[in-house]
PDB file of C-alpha atoms in Angstrom:
ATOM      1  CA  MET A   1     -22.358  11.141  10.172  1.00 51.00           C
ATOM      2  CA  LYS A   2     -20.594  12.858   7.254  1.00 54.00           C
ATOM      3  CA  ARG A   3     -17.738  10.383   7.485  1.00 60.00           C
ATOM      4  CA  VAL A   4     -20.070   7.363   7.631  1.00 51.00           C
ATOM      5  CA  TRP A   5     -21.832   8.803   4.570  1.00 50.00           C
ATOM      6  CA  PHE A   6     -18.516   9.322   2.776  1.00 54.00           C
ATOM      7  CA  ALA A   7     -17.620   5.646   3.517  1.00 51.00           C
ATOM      8  CA  PHE A   8     -20.870   4.469   1.944  1.00 45.00           C
ATOM      9  CA  VAL A   9     -20.202   6.654  -1.076  1.00 48.00           C
ATOM     10  CA  PHE A  10     -16.776   5.110  -1.346  1.00 50.00           C
ATOM     11  CA  ILE A  11     -18.183   1.628  -1.305  1.00 46.00           C
ATOM     12  CA  GLY A  12     -20.628   2.684  -3.973  1.00 49.00           C
ATOM     13  CA  PHE A  13     -17.670   4.074  -5.996  1.00 47.00           C
ATOM     14  CA  ILE A  14     -16.161   0.550  -5.860  1.00 45.00           C
ATOM     15  CA  GLY A  15     -19.309  -0.859  -7.371  1.00 43.00           C
ATOM     16  CA  VAL A  16     -19.402   1.659 -10.162  1.00 41.00           C
ATOM     17  CA  GLY A  17     -15.724   1.089 -10.843  1.00 42.00           C
ATOM     18  CA  LEU A  18     -16.348  -2.671 -11.293  1.00 38.00           C
ATOM     19  CA  ALA A  19     -19.252  -1.962 -13.630  1.00 37.00           C
ATOM     20  CA  VAL A  20     -17.098   0.373 -15.747  1.00 36.00           C
ATOM     21  CA  ALA A  21     -14.314  -2.298 -15.892  1.00 37.00           C
ATOM     22  CA  ASP A  22     -16.641  -4.523 -17.906  1.00 36.00           C
ATOM     23  CA  GLU A  23     -16.251  -2.024 -20.776  1.00 34.00           C
ATOM     24  CA  HIS A  24     -12.503  -2.336 -20.905  1.00 34.00           C
ATOM     25  CA  SER A  25     -10.779  -4.967 -23.006  1.00 32.00           C
ATOM     26  CA  SER A  26      -7.521  -4.861 -20.951  1.00 32.00           C
ATOM     27  CA  THR A  27      -6.863  -7.955 -18.843  1.00 27.00           C
ATOM     28  CA  SER A  28      -4.258  -6.361 -16.624  1.00 29.00           C
ATOM     29  CA  SER A  29      -4.940  -5.834 -12.909  1.00 29.00           C
ATOM     30  CA  ALA A  30      -3.900  -2.970 -10.724  1.00 30.00           C
ATOM     31  CA  PRO A  31      -1.519  -3.074  -7.760  1.00 36.00           C
ATOM     32  CA  VAL A  32      -2.829  -1.764  -4.505  1.00 46.00           C
ATOM     33  CA  ASP A  33       0.059  -0.351  -2.503  1.00 59.00           C
ATOM     34  CA  LYS A  34       2.083  -3.491  -1.862  1.00 53.00           C
ATOM     35  CA  ILE A  35      -0.207  -5.864  -3.813  1.00 67.00           C
ATOM     36  CA  PRO A  36       1.144  -7.116  -7.232  1.00 62.00           C
ATOM     37  CA  HIS A  37      -0.599  -8.237 -10.376  1.00 60.00           C
ATOM     38  CA  THR A  38      -2.620 -11.561 -10.362  1.00 61.00           C
ATOM     39  CA  THR A  39      -2.098 -14.182 -13.097  1.00 64.00           C
ATOM     40  CA  ASP A  40      -4.281 -16.648 -14.977  1.00 72.00           C
ATOM     41  CA  SER A  41      -2.426 -19.658 -13.587  1.00 84.00           C
ATOM     42  CA  LEU A  42      -1.511 -20.464 -10.005  1.00 92.00           C
ATOM     43  CA  SER A  43       1.386 -18.306  -8.901  1.00 94.00           C
ATOM     44  CA  ILE A  44       3.421 -18.479  -5.745  1.00 94.00           C
ATOM     45  CA  GLU A  45       5.838 -15.677  -5.142  1.00 95.00           C
ATOM     46  CA  PHE A  46       8.202 -14.724  -2.379  1.00 96.00           C
ATOM     47  CA  SER A  47      10.345 -11.617  -2.224  1.00 96.00           C
ATOM     48  CA  ALA A  48      11.949  -9.287   0.356  1.00 97.00           C
ATOM     49  CA  ASN A  49      12.860  -5.632   0.300  1.00 97.00           C
ATOM     50  CA  PHE A  50      15.840  -4.257   2.257  1.00 97.00           C
ATOM     51  CA  GLN A  51      15.445  -0.564   2.655  1.00 97.00           C
ATOM     52  CA  SER A  52      16.720   2.369   4.728  1.00 98.00           C
ATOM     53  CA  ARG A  53      13.409   3.327   6.242  1.00 96.00           C
ATOM     54  CA  HIS A  54       9.733   2.811   5.617  1.00 97.00           C
ATOM     55  CA  VAL A  55       7.405   5.686   4.561  1.00 97.00           C
ATOM     56  CA  TRP A  56       3.686   4.976   3.964  1.00 97.00           C
ATOM     57  CA  ARG A  57       1.310   7.520   2.447  1.00 98.00           C
ATOM     58  CA  GLY A  58       3.468  10.484   3.550  1.00 97.00           C
ATOM     59  CA  SER A  59       4.149   9.248   7.114  1.00 97.00           C
ATOM     60  CA  LEU A  60       7.332   7.742   8.457  1.00 97.00           C
ATOM     61  CA  THR A  61       6.606   4.425  10.139  1.00 96.00           C
ATOM     62  CA  CYS A  62      10.212   3.470  11.007  1.00 96.00           C
ATOM     63  CA  ASP A  63      13.435   5.282  10.674  1.00 96.00           C
ATOM     64  CA  ALA A  64      15.822   2.266  10.791  1.00 97.00           C
ATOM     65  CA  TRP A  65      16.975  -0.229   8.121  1.00 98.00           C
ATOM     66  CA  ASN A  66      14.263  -2.835   7.781  1.00 98.00           C
ATOM     67  CA  ILE A  67      13.525  -6.116   6.058  1.00 98.00           C
ATOM     68  CA  GLN A  68      10.104  -6.407   4.248  1.00 98.00           C
ATOM     69  CA  PRO A  69       9.235  -9.959   3.224  1.00 97.00           C
ATOM     70  CA  THR A  70       6.177 -10.568   0.955  1.00 97.00           C
ATOM     71  CA  PHE A  71       4.418 -13.846   0.146  1.00 97.00           C
ATOM     72  CA  ASN A  72       1.637 -13.975  -2.480  1.00 97.00           C
ATOM     73  CA  LEU A  73      -0.603 -16.738  -3.770  1.00 97.00           C
ATOM     74  CA  SER A  74      -2.695 -15.856  -6.802  1.00 96.00           C
ATOM     75  CA  LYS A  75      -4.766 -17.384  -9.506  1.00 94.00           C
ATOM     76  CA  ARG A  76      -6.800 -15.630 -12.144  1.00 92.00           C
ATOM     77  CA  ASN A  77      -8.546 -12.643 -10.519  1.00 94.00           C
ATOM     78  CA  PHE A  78      -7.881 -13.595  -6.925  1.00 97.00           C
ATOM     79  CA  LEU A  79      -4.809 -12.920  -4.746  1.00 97.00           C
ATOM     80  CA  PHE A  80      -4.067 -13.679  -1.077  1.00 97.00           C
ATOM     81  CA  GLY A  81      -0.894 -12.582   0.615  1.00 98.00           C
ATOM     82  CA  ALA A  82       1.108 -11.426   3.632  1.00 98.00           C
ATOM     83  CA  TRP A  83       3.619  -8.580   3.940  1.00 98.00           C
ATOM     84  CA  ALA A  84       5.738  -7.546   6.968  1.00 97.00           C
ATOM     85  CA  ALA A  85       8.370  -5.076   8.088  1.00 97.00           C
ATOM     86  CA  TYR A  86      10.990  -5.669  10.809  1.00 97.00           C
ATOM     87  CA  THR A  87      13.656  -3.146  11.641  1.00 97.00           C
ATOM     88  CA  VAL A  88      17.255  -4.346  12.414  1.00 96.00           C
ATOM     89  CA  ASN A  89      17.140  -2.625  15.780  1.00 95.00           C
ATOM     90  CA  SER A  90      13.740  -4.156  16.727  1.00 93.00           C
ATOM     91  CA  SER A  91      12.133  -0.680  17.063  1.00 94.00           C
ATOM     92  CA  TYR A  92       9.214  -1.493  14.776  1.00 96.00           C
ATOM     93  CA  ALA A  93       7.266  -4.494  13.487  1.00 96.00           C
ATOM     94  CA  GLU A  94       4.296  -4.865  11.246  1.00 97.00           C
ATOM     95  CA  VAL A  95       2.495  -7.860   9.707  1.00 97.00           C
ATOM     96  CA  ASP A  96      -0.243  -7.314   7.147  1.00 98.00           C
ATOM     97  CA  LEU A  97      -2.670  -9.859   5.600  1.00 98.00           C
ATOM     98  CA  TYR A  98      -4.652  -9.029   2.487  1.00 98.00           C
ATOM     99  CA  ALA A  99      -7.006 -10.352  -0.231  1.00 98.00           C
ATOM    100  CA  SER A 100      -7.894  -8.863  -3.623  1.00 97.00           C
ATOM    101  CA  TYR A 101     -10.056  -9.287  -6.584  1.00 97.00           C
ATOM    102  CA  SER A 102      -9.130  -7.874 -10.001  1.00 95.00           C
ATOM    103  CA  HIS A 103     -11.406  -7.207 -12.916  1.00 94.00           C
ATOM    104  CA  GLY A 104     -10.004  -5.553 -16.002  1.00 92.00           C
ATOM    105  CA  PRO A 105      -7.844  -2.529 -14.837  1.00 93.00           C
ATOM    106  CA  PHE A 106      -9.557  -2.393 -11.382  1.00 96.00           C
ATOM    107  CA  THR A 107      -8.639  -4.174  -8.207  1.00 97.00           C
ATOM    108  CA  VAL A 108     -10.706  -4.168  -4.985  1.00 98.00           C
ATOM    109  CA  SER A 109      -8.715  -5.167  -1.860  1.00 98.00           C
ATOM    110  CA  VAL A 110      -9.196  -5.622   1.872  1.00 98.00           C
ATOM    111  CA  LEU A 111      -5.990  -5.254   3.945  1.00 98.00           C
ATOM    112  CA  ASP A 112      -5.491  -6.004   7.654  1.00 98.00           C
ATOM    113  CA  TYR A 113      -2.697  -3.937   9.099  1.00 98.00           C
ATOM    114  CA  PHE A 114      -1.260  -5.205  12.405  1.00 97.00           C
ATOM    115  CA  CYS A 115       1.562  -3.627  14.347  1.00 94.00           C
ATOM    116  CA  PRO A 116       2.497  -5.854  17.283  1.00 91.00           C
ATOM    117  CA  ASN A 117       4.547  -4.824  20.294  1.00 87.00           C
ATOM    118  CA  GLU A 118       7.313  -7.519  20.179  1.00 85.00           C
ATOM    119  CA  SER A 119       8.885  -6.340  23.398  1.00 83.00           C
ATOM    120  CA  ILE A 120       6.065  -8.087  25.299  1.00 86.00           C
ATOM    121  CA  ARG A 121       5.036 -11.765  25.319  1.00 88.00           C
ATOM    122  CA  PHE A 122       1.409 -11.282  24.318  1.00 90.00           C
ATOM    123  CA  SER A 123       0.767  -9.090  21.252  1.00 90.00           C
ATOM    124  CA  ARG A 124      -3.059  -9.532  21.232  1.00 92.00           C
ATOM    125  CA  PHE A 125      -3.342 -10.592  17.607  1.00 94.00           C
ATOM    126  CA  PHE A 126      -6.812 -12.039  18.286  1.00 95.00           C
ATOM    127  CA  ASP A 127      -8.112  -8.925  20.063  1.00 93.00           C
ATOM    128  CA  ILE A 128     -10.923  -7.674  17.806  1.00 92.00           C
ATOM    129  CA  LYS A 129     -12.587  -5.292  20.322  1.00 92.00           C
ATOM    130  CA  GLN A 130     -12.845  -1.914  18.563  1.00 88.00           C
ATOM    131  CA  SER A 131     -11.581   0.165  21.485  1.00 87.00           C
ATOM    132  CA  THR A 132      -8.483  -2.018  22.100  1.00 90.00           C
ATOM    133  CA  THR A 133      -7.537  -3.836  18.899  1.00 93.00           C
ATOM    134  CA  GLN A 134      -4.235  -3.211  17.169  1.00 93.00           C
ATOM    135  CA  HIS A 135      -5.688  -4.210  13.753  1.00 96.00           C
ATOM    136  CA  THR A 136      -6.805  -1.741  11.132  1.00 97.00           C
ATOM    137  CA  LEU A 137      -8.981  -2.713   8.197  1.00 98.00           C
ATOM    138  CA  ASP A 138      -8.414  -0.895   4.908  1.00 98.00           C
ATOM    139  CA  VAL A 139     -10.733  -1.160   1.845  1.00 98.00           C
ATOM    140  CA  THR A 140      -9.107   0.038  -1.387  1.00 98.00           C
ATOM    141  CA  LEU A 141     -10.018   0.426  -4.984  1.00 98.00           C
ATOM    142  CA  SER A 142      -7.195   0.930  -7.560  1.00 97.00           C
ATOM    143  CA  PHE A 143      -7.109   1.660 -11.266  1.00 97.00           C
ATOM    144  CA  ASP A 144      -4.021   0.511 -13.189  1.00 90.00           C
ATOM    145  CA  GLY A 145      -4.581   2.672 -16.198  1.00 87.00           C
ATOM    146  CA  THR A 146      -5.033   1.854 -19.917  1.00 84.00           C
ATOM    147  CA  LYS A 147      -3.111   2.644 -23.128  1.00 80.00           C
ATOM    148  CA  ARG A 148      -5.201   5.810 -23.580  1.00 82.00           C
ATOM    149  CA  PHE A 149      -5.008   6.767 -19.899  1.00 84.00           C
ATOM    150  CA  PRO A 150      -1.541   5.665 -18.562  1.00 86.00           C
ATOM    151  CA  PHE A 151      -2.113   6.794 -14.968  1.00 94.00           C
ATOM    152  CA  THR A 152      -2.812   4.907 -11.725  1.00 96.00           C
ATOM    153  CA  LEU A 153      -5.424   5.911  -9.177  1.00 97.00           C
ATOM    154  CA  LEU A 154      -6.011   4.680  -5.677  1.00 98.00           C
ATOM    155  CA  ALA A 155      -8.903   5.287  -3.218  1.00 98.00           C
ATOM    156  CA  SER A 156      -8.607   4.000   0.379  1.00 98.00           C
ATOM    157  CA  THR A 157     -10.744   4.194   3.536  1.00 98.00           C
ATOM    158  CA  LEU A 158      -9.819   2.747   6.914  1.00 98.00           C
ATOM    159  CA  VAL A 159     -13.148   1.211   7.829  1.00 97.00           C
ATOM    160  CA  TRP A 160     -12.504  -0.481  11.218  1.00 96.00           C
ATOM    161  CA  GLY A 161      -9.942  -0.890  13.999  1.00 95.00           C
ATOM    162  CA  ASP A 162      -7.157   1.312  15.359  1.00 92.00           C
ATOM    163  CA  ASP A 163      -8.367   4.466  13.608  1.00 95.00           C
ATOM    164  CA  LEU A 164     -10.313   6.024  16.426  1.00 93.00           C
ATOM    165  CA  ASN A 165     -10.878   9.677  17.282  1.00 91.00           C
ATOM    166  CA  PRO A 166      -9.579   9.942  20.935  1.00 87.00           C
ATOM    167  CA  SER A 167     -12.149  12.704  21.669  1.00 87.00           C
ATOM    168  CA  THR A 168     -15.187  10.752  20.560  1.00 89.00           C
ATOM    169  CA  GLY A 169     -13.995   7.116  20.493  1.00 87.00           C
ATOM    170  CA  LYS A 170     -15.505   6.727  17.015  1.00 91.00           C
ATOM    171  CA  ASN A 171     -13.922   5.685  13.788  1.00 93.00           C
ATOM    172  CA  PHE A 172     -12.165   8.543  11.822  1.00 96.00           C
ATOM    173  CA  TYR A 173     -12.845   6.685   8.468  1.00 97.00           C
ATOM    174  CA  SER A 174      -9.498   8.080   7.421  1.00 98.00           C
ATOM    175  CA  THR A 175      -9.476   8.334   3.624  1.00 98.00           C
ATOM    176  CA  TYR A 176      -6.668   8.666   1.162  1.00 98.00           C
ATOM    177  CA  PHE A 177      -6.551   9.247  -2.598  1.00 98.00           C
ATOM    178  CA  GLU A 178      -3.515   8.852  -4.755  1.00 98.00           C
ATOM    179  CA  ALA A 179      -2.709   9.549  -8.437  1.00 98.00           C
ATOM    180  CA  GLY A 180       0.375   8.116  -9.985  1.00 97.00           C
ATOM    181  CA  TYR A 181       2.289   7.853 -13.261  1.00 96.00           C
ATOM    182  CA  SER A 182       5.008   5.413 -14.308  1.00 92.00           C
ATOM    183  CA  TRP A 183       7.595   6.071 -17.055  1.00 91.00           C
ATOM    184  CA  GLN A 184       9.613   3.094 -18.393  1.00 89.00           C
ATOM    185  CA  ARG A 185      12.587   5.049 -19.596  1.00 92.00           C
ATOM    186  CA  THR A 186      14.581   1.988 -20.616  1.00 90.00           C
ATOM    187  CA  PRO A 187      13.957  -1.771 -20.093  1.00 88.00           C
ATOM    188  CA  ALA A 188      16.125  -1.622 -17.028  1.00 88.00           C
ATOM    189  CA  GLN A 189      15.064   1.755 -15.607  1.00 93.00           C
ATOM    190  CA  LYS A 190      11.588   3.021 -14.572  1.00 94.00           C
ATOM    191  CA  PHE A 191      10.454   6.235 -12.864  1.00 96.00           C
ATOM    192  CA  ASP A 192       7.364   6.618 -10.719  1.00 96.00           C
ATOM    193  CA  PHE A 193       5.572   9.860  -9.729  1.00 97.00           C
ATOM    194  CA  LEU A 194       2.701  10.286  -7.228  1.00 98.00           C
ATOM    195  CA  VAL A 195       0.512  12.796  -5.410  1.00 98.00           C
ATOM    196  CA  GLY A 196      -1.521  11.733  -2.304  1.00 98.00           C
ATOM    197  CA  PHE A 197      -4.414  13.664  -0.756  1.00 98.00           C
ATOM    198  CA  THR A 198      -6.712  13.247   2.308  1.00 98.00           C
ATOM    199  CA  PRO A 199     -10.174  14.957   2.169  1.00 98.00           C
ATOM    200  CA  PHE A 200     -10.718  15.452   5.919  1.00 96.00           C
ATOM    201  CA  SER A 201      -9.043  14.998   9.308  1.00 96.00           C
ATOM    202  CA  GLY A 202      -7.981  11.572  10.395  1.00 97.00           C
ATOM    203  CA  TYR A 203      -4.836   9.399  10.462  1.00 96.00           C
ATOM    204  CA  TYR A 204      -3.131  11.369   7.636  1.00 98.00           C
ATOM    205  CA  ALA A 205      -3.743  14.966   8.708  1.00 98.00           C
ATOM    206  CA  ASP A 206      -5.959  17.149  10.943  1.00 96.00           C
ATOM    207  CA  LYS A 207      -7.645  18.728   7.844  1.00 97.00           C
ATOM    208  CA  ALA A 208      -8.010  18.285   4.077  1.00 98.00           C
ATOM    209  CA  SER A 209      -4.397  18.236   2.801  1.00 98.00           C
ATOM    210  CA  VAL A 210      -1.930  17.030   0.303  1.00 98.00           C
ATOM    211  CA  VAL A 211       0.169  14.574   2.308  1.00 98.00           C
ATOM    212  CA  ALA A 212       2.465  13.014  -0.308  1.00 98.00           C
ATOM    213  CA  VAL A 213       4.277  14.233  -3.315  1.00 98.00           C
ATOM    214  CA  GLY A 214       6.963  11.911  -4.592  1.00 98.00           C
ATOM    215  CA  ALA A 215       9.185  10.509  -7.278  1.00 98.00           C
ATOM    216  CA  GLY A 216      10.944   7.167  -7.400  1.00 97.00           C
ATOM    217  CA  ILE A 217      13.427   5.221  -9.588  1.00 97.00           C
ATOM    218  CA  ASN A 218      13.697   1.484 -10.019  1.00 96.00           C
ATOM    219  CA  GLN A 219      16.602  -0.022 -11.954  1.00 95.00           C
ATOM    220  CA  SER A 220      18.819  -3.080 -12.232  1.00 91.00           C
ATOM    221  CA  LEU A 221      22.344  -2.852 -10.925  1.00 87.00           C
ATOM    222  CA  LYS A 222      24.638  -5.079 -12.903  1.00 84.00           C
ATOM    223  CA  ILE A 223      26.843  -7.184 -10.639  1.00 85.00           C
ATOM    224  CA  ASN A 224      28.310  -9.398 -13.433  1.00 85.00           C
ATOM    225  CA  ASP A 225      27.238 -10.897 -16.714  1.00 81.00           C
ATOM    226  CA  HIS A 226      24.986 -13.290 -14.913  1.00 81.00           C
ATOM    227  CA  LEU A 227      23.740 -11.353 -11.923  1.00 86.00           C
ATOM    228  CA  LYS A 228      21.670  -8.110 -11.593  1.00 87.00           C
ATOM    229  CA  LEU A 229      20.349  -6.553  -8.403  1.00 92.00           C
ATOM    230  CA  PRO A 230      17.113  -4.576  -8.499  1.00 94.00           C
ATOM    231  CA  ILE A 231      17.617  -1.325  -6.596  1.00 96.00           C
ATOM    232  CA  PHE A 232      15.274   1.603  -5.902  1.00 97.00           C
ATOM    233  CA  GLY A 233      15.266   5.104  -4.555  1.00 98.00           C
ATOM    234  CA  LYS A 234      12.188   7.166  -3.478  1.00 97.00           C
ATOM    235  CA  LEU A 235      12.161  10.944  -2.731  1.00 98.00           C
ATOM    236  CA  LEU A 236       8.906  11.951  -0.985  1.00 98.00           C
ATOM    237  CA  VAL A 237       7.733  15.303   0.495  1.00 98.00           C
ATOM    238  CA  ASN A 238       4.725  15.682   2.844  1.00 98.00           C
ATOM    239  CA  PRO A 239       3.517  19.292   2.397  1.00 98.00           C
ATOM    240  CA  TYR A 240       1.243  19.015   5.414  1.00 98.00           C
ATOM    241  CA  THR A 241       3.990  18.067   7.950  1.00 98.00           C
ATOM    242  CA  GLN A 242       6.744  19.738   5.908  1.00 98.00           C
ATOM    243  CA  ASN A 243       8.811  16.566   5.991  1.00 98.00           C
ATOM    244  CA  ILE A 244      11.059  15.161   3.318  1.00 98.00           C
ATOM    245  CA  PHE A 245      12.203  11.479   3.011  1.00 98.00           C
ATOM    246  CA  PHE A 246      14.709   9.797   0.797  1.00 98.00           C
ATOM    247  CA  VAL A 247      14.547   5.986   0.913  1.00 98.00           C
ATOM    248  CA  PHE A 248      17.007   3.584  -0.687  1.00 97.00           C
ATOM    249  CA  GLY A 249      16.704  -0.166  -0.952  1.00 97.00           C
ATOM    250  CA  PHE A 250      17.037  -3.335  -3.037  1.00 96.00           C
ATOM    251  CA  THR A 251      14.852  -6.431  -3.660  1.00 95.00           C
ATOM    252  CA  LEU A 252      15.507 -10.136  -3.622  1.00 92.00           C
ATOM    253  CA  GLY A 253      12.761 -12.508  -4.851  1.00 83.00           C
ATOM    254  CA  THR A 254      11.723 -15.753  -6.430  1.00 63.00           C
ATOM    255  CA  GLY A 255       8.435 -16.923  -8.142  1.00 50.00           C
ATOM    256  CA  GLN A 256       7.025 -19.945  -9.872  1.00 43.00           C
TER     257      GLN A 256
END
């Protein structure tokens, strides 16, 4: 019951956040994990990350080189998109669908995480039975910061799907909070810092724990006078599992 209560409080927090956003003059929107900014005009974007492994909220999801394509369709405050990850050795696959609404510096999103088993013919994408589904629904609220408060904040709760307590068969309502800060050192180089925390047992940890402490760098690698390649590196420590990860990758993308 405490976790159900916490989920309702979290939804209430979303409502309060949107009300507070009315008081901000900023028109920027906040990214939620993999979700970028929306725009006033119709925007269609496609990009792909190539990286050495994939680490999500302090946990390693795949340890092989993988390709992560992203497709986004956005207009004004709304964004709809898809993201995926496929390893080069076929050891892991994930396809996520998401929708978001931005208001001032706040963004509310609903994400559907789906990890199919591609070694079998039928991956049960349309299986929506709570006890057997491979889908997980995540409701998130993010804050992109203002000039006076240049920090990002993220609150997330897994509200349905493949997030069950094996002992009780009930939803964990796994919850994750993250605080971040970005430093644009030069026009071509940016640093990101984050701390992630879970308040109770669930997907991320068996107890309240700090599960992610990290730093990343994004910069442009000059190939020649006409071509630059965006590259990135991320160093992340999970104090709960005592793991450390160093991820390297680069991005290719187009937009219109």
